[in-house]
Short mmCIF file of C-alpha atoms in Angstrom, two decimals:
data_model
loop_
_atom_site.label_atom_id
_atom_site.label_comp_id
_atom_site.label_asym_id
_atom_site.label_seq_id
_atom_site.Cartn_x
_atom_site.Cartn_y
_atom_site.Cartn_z
CA MET A 37 -0.18 -0.07 0.08
CA PRO A 38 2.12 3.68 -0.92
CA ARG A 39 2.23 5.21 2.31
CA LEU A 40 -0.12 8.46 2.87
CA SER A 41 1.23 11.86 2.66
CA LEU A 42 1.20 13.97 5.93
CA LEU A 43 -0.08 16.45 3.85
CA GLY A 44 -3.32 14.61 2.63
CA ALA A 45 -4.10 12.79 5.77
CA ALA A 46 -4.06 15.59 7.59
CA LEU A 47 -6.67 17.24 5.01
CA ALA A 48 -8.50 13.84 3.81
CA LEU A 49 -9.52 14.63 7.96
CA ILE A 50 -10.84 17.50 7.24
CA ALA A 51 -11.94 17.20 4.55
CA ALA A 52 -14.47 14.50 6.68
CA GLY A 53 -15.30 16.89 9.13
CA SER A 54 -14.34 15.19 11.89
CA ASP A 55 -13.90 16.25 15.88
CA VAL A 56 -13.15 14.64 18.94
CA HIS A 57 -16.18 12.72 19.21
CA ALA A 58 -14.45 10.92 16.23
CA GLN A 59 -11.17 10.70 17.92
CA GLU A 60 -10.00 9.18 20.86
CA VAL A 61 -10.26 10.20 24.41
CA VAL A 62 -8.00 9.19 26.88
CA LYS A 63 -7.46 9.85 30.71
CA ILE A 64 -4.04 9.78 32.93
CA ASP A 65 -5.23 7.14 36.28
CA THR A 66 -3.56 9.04 38.61
CA GLU A 67 -5.01 6.87 41.06
CA SER A 68 -3.30 3.65 39.66
CA GLY A 69 1.08 3.43 38.75
CA ARG A 70 3.63 4.26 40.52
CA THR A 71 5.74 6.18 41.99
CA ILE A 72 9.46 7.93 41.65
CA ILE A 73 9.86 10.30 43.75
CA ASP A 74 8.27 11.87 46.87
CA ASP A 75 10.79 14.90 48.33
CA GLU A 76 9.88 18.03 49.50
CA TRP A 77 13.45 19.20 48.27
CA ARG A 78 13.18 18.47 45.80
CA SER A 79 11.70 21.60 43.36
CA MET A 80 11.77 20.40 39.12
CA TYR A 81 10.49 22.07 36.62
CA ARG A 82 9.09 19.77 33.79
CA GLY A 83 9.35 22.45 31.03
CA LEU A 84 13.36 21.72 31.27
CA ALA A 85 13.21 18.20 30.95
CA ALA A 86 14.11 15.09 29.10
CA VAL A 87 13.92 11.12 29.45
CA ASP A 88 16.40 8.47 28.15
CA TRP A 89 13.81 5.55 28.20
CA ASP A 90 16.11 3.24 26.88
CA ARG A 91 18.57 3.77 30.02
CA LYS A 92 15.61 4.34 33.01
CA LEU A 93 17.45 8.02 33.29
CA LEU A 94 15.40 11.07 33.62
CA TYR A 95 16.93 14.68 33.11
CA VAL A 96 15.70 18.13 34.85
CA SER A 97 15.87 20.23 35.76
CA ASP A 98 16.37 20.99 39.55
CA ARG A 99 16.61 24.10 42.18
CA GLU A 100 19.07 22.43 44.63
CA GLU A 101 21.85 22.70 41.13
CA PRO A 102 21.33 26.21 39.33
CA ASP A 103 24.83 25.30 37.51
CA GLY A 104 23.44 21.92 35.14
CA ILE A 105 21.01 19.40 35.17
CA MET A 106 20.37 16.51 37.65
CA VAL A 107 19.84 13.16 36.42
CA PHE A 108 17.88 10.60 38.89
CA SER A 109 17.29 6.66 37.54
CA LEU A 110 13.66 6.03 36.58
CA GLU A 111 13.68 3.01 39.26
CA THR A 112 14.68 4.70 42.32
CA GLY A 113 14.12 8.37 41.99
CA GLU A 114 18.13 8.33 43.33
CA HIS A 115 20.09 11.31 42.15
CA VAL A 116 22.51 9.19 39.22
CA ARG A 117 25.07 13.17 38.24
CA THR A 118 24.46 16.02 37.76
CA VAL A 119 25.68 17.11 33.70
CA SER A 120 27.32 20.87 34.42
CA THR A 121 25.86 24.11 32.77
CA PRO A 122 27.35 26.08 34.38
CA ARG A 123 25.50 30.50 33.05
CA GLY A 124 29.20 31.95 31.23
CA ASP A 125 30.67 33.51 27.77
CA GLY A 126 33.14 30.54 28.36
CA PRO A 127 32.74 27.41 25.79
CA GLN A 128 31.15 25.43 28.29
CA GLU A 129 28.73 27.38 29.48
CA LEU A 130 25.42 29.16 28.24
CA LYS A 131 25.51 33.04 28.74
CA ASP A 132 21.28 33.02 28.80
CA GLY A 133 21.00 29.54 30.78
CA ARG A 134 19.37 26.46 29.89
CA GLN A 135 16.50 25.92 27.06
CA GLY A 136 16.32 22.53 26.05
CA ILE A 137 17.39 19.23 26.36
CA ALA A 138 18.06 16.48 23.71
CA ILE A 139 18.91 12.55 24.29
CA LYS A 140 21.22 11.23 21.83
CA PRO A 141 21.14 8.10 20.45
CA ASP A 142 24.33 7.06 22.91
CA GLY A 143 23.00 8.24 25.27
CA GLY A 144 24.60 11.65 25.83
CA THR A 145 23.38 14.64 25.33
CA TYR A 146 22.23 17.85 23.83
CA ILE A 147 22.14 21.04 26.41
CA SER A 148 20.76 24.28 23.82
CA GLY A 149 20.64 28.00 25.45
CA TYR A 150 20.29 31.46 23.25
CA LEU A 151 23.09 30.88 20.02
CA ARG A 152 24.69 27.81 21.74
CA VAL A 153 24.36 23.72 22.07
CA LEU A 154 26.61 21.92 24.34
CA GLU A 155 27.66 18.70 23.74
CA PHE A 156 27.80 15.73 26.65
CA ASP A 157 28.57 12.03 26.69
CA PRO A 158 27.31 9.07 28.06
CA ALA A 159 28.63 10.33 32.01
CA GLY A 160 28.25 14.17 31.39
CA ASN A 161 31.42 14.65 30.61
CA TYR A 162 31.93 17.60 27.92
CA LEU A 163 32.92 17.11 24.07
CA ALA A 164 31.56 20.93 21.86
CA ASN A 165 29.68 23.33 21.57
CA TRP A 166 27.74 24.42 18.19
CA SER A 167 27.12 28.03 18.24
CA PRO A 168 23.91 28.07 14.75
CA VAL A 169 24.32 31.46 12.25
CA ARG A 170 20.89 32.06 12.71
CA PRO A 171 18.23 32.98 14.98
CA PRO A 172 17.56 30.02 16.73
CA SER A 173 14.04 28.81 18.77
CA GLN A 174 15.84 27.99 22.36
CA ARG A 175 14.96 23.62 22.09
CA VAL A 176 17.45 21.29 20.58
CA CYS A 177 16.65 17.37 19.41
CA ASP A 178 18.84 14.96 18.17
CA PHE A 179 17.99 14.54 14.06
CA GLY A 180 20.00 11.95 12.68
CA GLY A 181 22.59 12.27 14.80
CA ALA A 182 23.49 15.97 15.35
CA PRO A 183 22.33 18.74 16.64
CA ALA A 184 19.32 20.44 15.63
CA VAL A 185 17.19 23.55 16.21
CA ALA A 186 14.30 25.20 14.54
CA THR A 187 14.77 28.86 13.86
CA GLN A 188 12.69 31.05 11.08
CA GLY A 189 11.22 29.54 7.59
CA GLY A 190 13.07 25.65 8.55
CA VAL A 191 15.40 23.63 10.80
CA LEU A 192 19.99 24.16 11.14
CA ARG A 193 21.33 21.29 11.41
CA ARG A 194 25.11 20.69 12.19
CA GLY A 195 27.15 19.23 9.48
CA PRO A 196 30.03 17.31 9.14
CA ASN A 197 32.19 20.32 9.37
CA GLY A 198 30.45 21.97 12.30
CA GLU A 199 28.49 25.05 9.79
CA GLY A 200 25.10 24.83 9.28
CA GLN A 201 23.56 22.61 7.73
CA VAL A 202 20.21 23.83 5.90
CA LEU A 203 15.86 22.72 5.29
CA GLY A 204 13.65 24.57 4.51
CA SER A 205 13.78 27.78 3.77
CA VAL A 206 16.11 29.84 6.38
CA GLY A 207 15.67 33.45 4.97
CA GLU A 208 19.82 34.80 5.19
CA SER A 209 20.72 36.12 9.03
CA GLY A 210 19.26 39.38 9.60
CA GLU A 211 16.43 38.19 7.74
CA TYR A 212 12.77 39.08 9.75
CA ILE A 213 8.85 38.26 8.85
CA ARG A 214 7.13 40.78 8.48
CA ALA A 215 5.60 43.72 9.83
CA THR A 216 5.87 46.97 10.11
CA THR A 217 9.18 48.23 11.31
CA VAL A 218 12.15 46.22 11.42
CA ALA A 219 12.46 46.58 15.42
CA GLU A 220 8.90 45.10 15.54
CA GLY A 221 9.85 42.25 13.37
CA ILE A 222 12.27 41.65 15.01
CA GLY A 223 10.53 41.57 18.10
CA ILE A 224 8.04 38.94 17.23
CA SER A 225 10.29 37.02 15.39
CA THR A 226 12.17 35.91 18.67
CA MET A 227 9.21 36.03 20.66
CA LEU A 228 7.61 32.89 18.06
CA LEU A 229 10.63 31.09 18.59
CA ALA A 230 10.63 31.61 22.50
CA GLU A 231 7.51 29.21 21.68
CA THR A 232 8.53 27.21 18.76
CA HIS A 233 9.26 23.48 19.88
CA ILE A 234 10.79 20.93 17.69
CA VAL A 235 11.83 16.64 18.50
CA CYS A 236 13.30 14.58 15.99
CA THR A 237 13.45 11.38 14.61
CA ASP A 238 16.59 9.57 12.22
CA ASP A 239 15.03 11.41 8.79
CA ALA A 240 12.40 13.81 10.48
CA ALA A 241 12.13 17.42 12.25
CA PHE A 242 8.41 18.13 13.97
CA VAL A 243 8.68 21.64 14.43
CA VAL A 244 5.68 22.68 16.86
CA ALA A 245 5.25 26.92 16.36
CA ALA A 246 2.78 28.61 18.51
CA GLN A 247 -0.43 31.73 16.52
CA GLU A 248 -1.66 34.03 18.73
CA GLU A 249 -4.89 32.52 18.06
CA GLY A 250 -5.98 28.88 17.53
CA PRO A 251 -4.08 26.02 17.76
CA ALA A 252 -0.31 25.03 17.32
CA THR A 253 1.37 24.34 13.57
CA VAL A 254 3.55 20.84 13.14
CA THR A 255 5.79 21.17 9.73
CA ILE A 256 8.06 17.91 9.75
CA TYR A 257 10.94 18.86 7.80
CA ARG A 258 13.27 15.79 6.38
CA LEU A 259 16.93 14.83 5.47
CA ASP A 260 16.08 14.55 1.69
CA GLY A 261 15.25 18.21 1.73
CA SER A 262 10.75 17.28 1.46
CA VAL A 263 8.71 18.95 3.95
CA ASP A 264 5.30 17.85 5.20
CA SER A 265 2.40 19.50 7.28
CA LEU A 266 0.22 17.69 10.23
CA GLN A 267 -2.82 19.60 11.99
CA VAL A 268 -3.25 19.52 15.76
CA PRO A 269 -6.58 19.04 16.67
CA VAL A 270 -8.43 21.68 17.15
CA GLU A 271 -10.64 20.52 19.41
CA GLY A 272 -10.47 20.26 23.46
CA ALA A 273 -12.03 17.24 25.61
CA SER A 274 -14.46 19.28 27.09
CA SER A 275 -16.83 22.19 25.43
CA ARG A 276 -16.34 24.40 29.18
CA PRO A 277 -15.49 27.66 28.97
CA CYS A 278 -12.73 28.93 29.77
CA MET A 279 -11.90 32.75 30.86
CA ILE A 280 -8.27 34.43 31.54
CA ALA A 281 -8.61 38.04 33.02
CA GLY A 282 -11.59 38.13 30.18
CA GLU A 283 -10.18 36.76 27.51
CA PRO A 284 -10.80 33.58 26.25
CA CYS A 285 -7.83 30.89 27.02
CA PRO A 286 -4.97 30.28 24.77
CA HIS A 287 -5.08 26.81 22.99
CA TRP A 288 -4.11 24.28 24.95
CA SER A 289 -1.61 23.47 22.24
CA ARG A 290 0.18 27.28 22.71
CA ARG A 291 3.48 26.23 24.80
CA ALA A 292 3.69 22.84 23.88
CA ARG A 293 5.81 21.02 24.71
CA VAL A 294 6.89 17.91 22.00
CA SER A 295 8.24 14.46 22.23
CA LEU A 296 7.57 11.35 20.81
CA ASP A 297 6.79 8.24 22.79
CA ASP A 298 7.44 4.56 21.92
CA HIS A 299 5.19 3.88 17.61
CA ASP A 300 7.62 7.38 17.03
CA ASN A 301 4.02 8.71 17.30
CA LEU A 302 3.68 12.93 18.05
CA VAL A 303 3.76 13.31 21.38
CA ILE A 304 2.68 17.96 22.59
CA LEU A 305 1.68 18.04 26.06
CA GLY A 306 0.29 21.33 27.86
CA ALA A 307 -0.59 22.46 30.88
CA ASP A 308 -4.14 22.89 30.08
CA SER A 309 -8.06 22.60 32.86
CA ARG A 310 -9.24 21.40 30.05
CA THR A 311 -6.33 19.47 27.79
CA HIS A 312 -3.77 18.01 28.62
CA GLY A 313 -2.44 17.36 25.59
CA SER A 314 -2.43 14.57 21.86
CA ILE A 315 -1.17 12.05 21.33
CA ILE A 316 -1.08 12.74 17.08
CA ASN A 317 0.19 9.30 14.69
CA PRO A 318 2.45 11.57 11.67
CA GLU A 319 1.44 8.59 9.26
CA THR A 320 -2.18 8.97 9.41
CA GLY A 321 -3.02 12.49 11.22
CA CYS A 322 -5.57 10.07 13.46
CA TYR A 323 -4.76 11.90 17.06
CA ALA A 324 -6.00 11.53 20.99
CA LEU A 325 -7.02 13.94 23.20
CA ILE A 326 -5.75 13.75 26.90
CA HIS A 327 -8.29 14.90 28.77
CA ALA A 328 -7.27 17.13 32.10
CA ASP A 329 -10.46 16.62 33.85
CA GLY A 330 -9.47 20.37 35.79
CA ASN A 331 -6.71 19.00 37.49
CA MET A 332 -4.31 21.77 37.84
CA LEU A 333 -1.56 19.78 39.79
CA PHE A 334 0.01 17.73 37.97
CA ALA A 335 1.18 17.68 33.66
CA PRO A 336 1.93 14.68 32.44
CA ALA A 337 5.67 15.41 30.67
CA ALA A 338 6.12 12.54 28.47
CA ILE A 339 4.12 9.39 27.04
CA ARG A 340 5.98 5.73 27.44
CA ALA A 341 3.80 2.62 26.22
CA ASP A 342 0.28 2.93 27.67
CA SER A 343 1.80 5.49 30.55
CA ALA A 344 2.97 9.01 31.22
CA LEU A 345 5.18 10.06 32.67
CA VAL A 346 3.77 12.75 35.55
CA PHE A 347 4.75 16.03 37.02
CA TYR A 348 3.19 17.77 40.71
CA ASP A 349 3.19 20.60 41.31
CA LEU A 350 3.69 22.32 44.55
CA VAL A 351 1.40 23.19 47.06
CA THR A 352 1.56 24.19 50.31
CA GLU A 353 -1.10 26.07 52.52
CA THR A 354 -1.84 29.50 53.79
CA ARG A 355 -3.85 30.73 56.38
CA ASP A 356 -5.41 34.90 55.34
CA SER A 357 -5.69 37.31 57.84
CA GLN A 358 -9.69 35.73 58.49
CA GLY A 359 -8.15 32.53 59.41
CA ARG A 360 -8.83 30.82 55.54
CA ILE A 361 -7.03 28.24 54.38
CA ARG A 362 -5.37 29.67 51.10
CA ARG A 363 -3.92 26.92 48.69
CA ASN A 364 -0.44 27.84 46.74
CA ILE A 365 0.08 26.19 43.53
CA ARG A 366 3.84 26.24 42.06
CA PRO A 367 3.41 24.96 38.83
CA ASN A 368 7.67 25.29 38.35
CA SER A 369 8.62 23.99 41.01
CA SER A 370 7.03 20.22 41.32
CA PRO A 371 8.51 17.90 44.67
CA LYS A 372 6.87 14.52 42.90
CA ILE A 373 6.86 12.56 39.56
CA ALA A 374 5.70 9.67 39.02
CA MET A 375 4.70 7.02 36.35
CA HIS A 376 0.06 6.31 35.80
CA PRO A 377 -1.73 4.41 32.86
CA ILE A 378 -3.51 6.06 30.23
CA ARG A 379 -7.08 4.77 29.99
CA ARG A 380 -9.50 4.86 27.38
CA TYR A 381 -12.44 7.08 27.04
CA SER A 382 -14.41 7.68 24.66
CA GLY A 383 -13.91 8.48 21.07
CA GLU A 384 -12.49 6.09 18.42
CA PRO A 385 -8.78 3.72 18.90
CA CYS A 386 -6.40 5.41 15.96
CA GLU A 387 -3.78 2.59 14.91
CA GLY A 388 -1.05 3.21 16.85
CA ILE A 389 -1.51 4.83 19.85
CA LEU A 390 -1.43 3.44 23.11
CA PRO A 391 -2.63 -0.19 21.58
CA ASN A 392 -2.73 -1.76 25.44
CA ALA A 393 -4.40 1.07 26.87
CA PRO A 394 -7.56 -0.39 29.10
CA PRO A 395 -10.62 1.10 28.74
CA ALA A 396 -11.65 3.72 31.58
CA ARG A 397 -12.34 2.33 35.09
#
């Protein structure tokens, strides 16, 4: 059977009038599963985390170590090592701090900041650095054995001699998206790149970019030079209205983190009170929405097999002047992580997505 193009699959779904009821809706079962870390002294940031599933290791930014990425065992929760990434202008330093982590096939890592990517071996020893010549996004991926970053109009990949290999319609250095003024163009470009994420397979880079309204866009850049698109689901898993400061809540995919599951499905995860995110089959465009059920105390960070790696937010209680207890949630300071199973809730299962997930209880 000939392979259906990604863009063609997405358009086919749109033409068929697909909606949330024609796709799969799943939930994370927090009543089951296994706690990995539960330590009041931990303060982990799920927005800067990556998982080495082959070696069962979690790489994550923790307030305890401001100058490095901490590595924990996913089996025991124990601290394994710290990868040193201090701030500075030196070749082994990041001037503006850490922004992205990617796992290499051999267990090494790429850790990115703005305009620089550091490379480390599996033991956390520094190997090299790479500075893309065009304004890049701040996240990094391993693209066919080399670091790559998203930029305006495409992807930059480190070439064999350290030069930047261009994929897509990347403009020359100094060019920016159209705007009324050059200064405005620079500002818009920087803002959009700050909310652009990238994840890669051996031969394809998935670039997920936020839009001012509606869902994010997904563009796929392949090593052979071809470019495809993939639709992000417009729907949420609930029709309940949502407002922030009098304005409609942004789509759940804005500022979402991206990764791949063990079936090479694209996983887009946010922190919305209605929808945690979506798992999309890139071959067919079929997707599963992860229903959040209004719970803002935790958020998934990665999907493996039929389970989710979940970060729990730090919750503290204070008493106001009238003696009432107030709960304060710090979403970027997680003292606890756990693996929880994912259960089917409604809709039609998608081929290749969560193949062994049980039904909701």
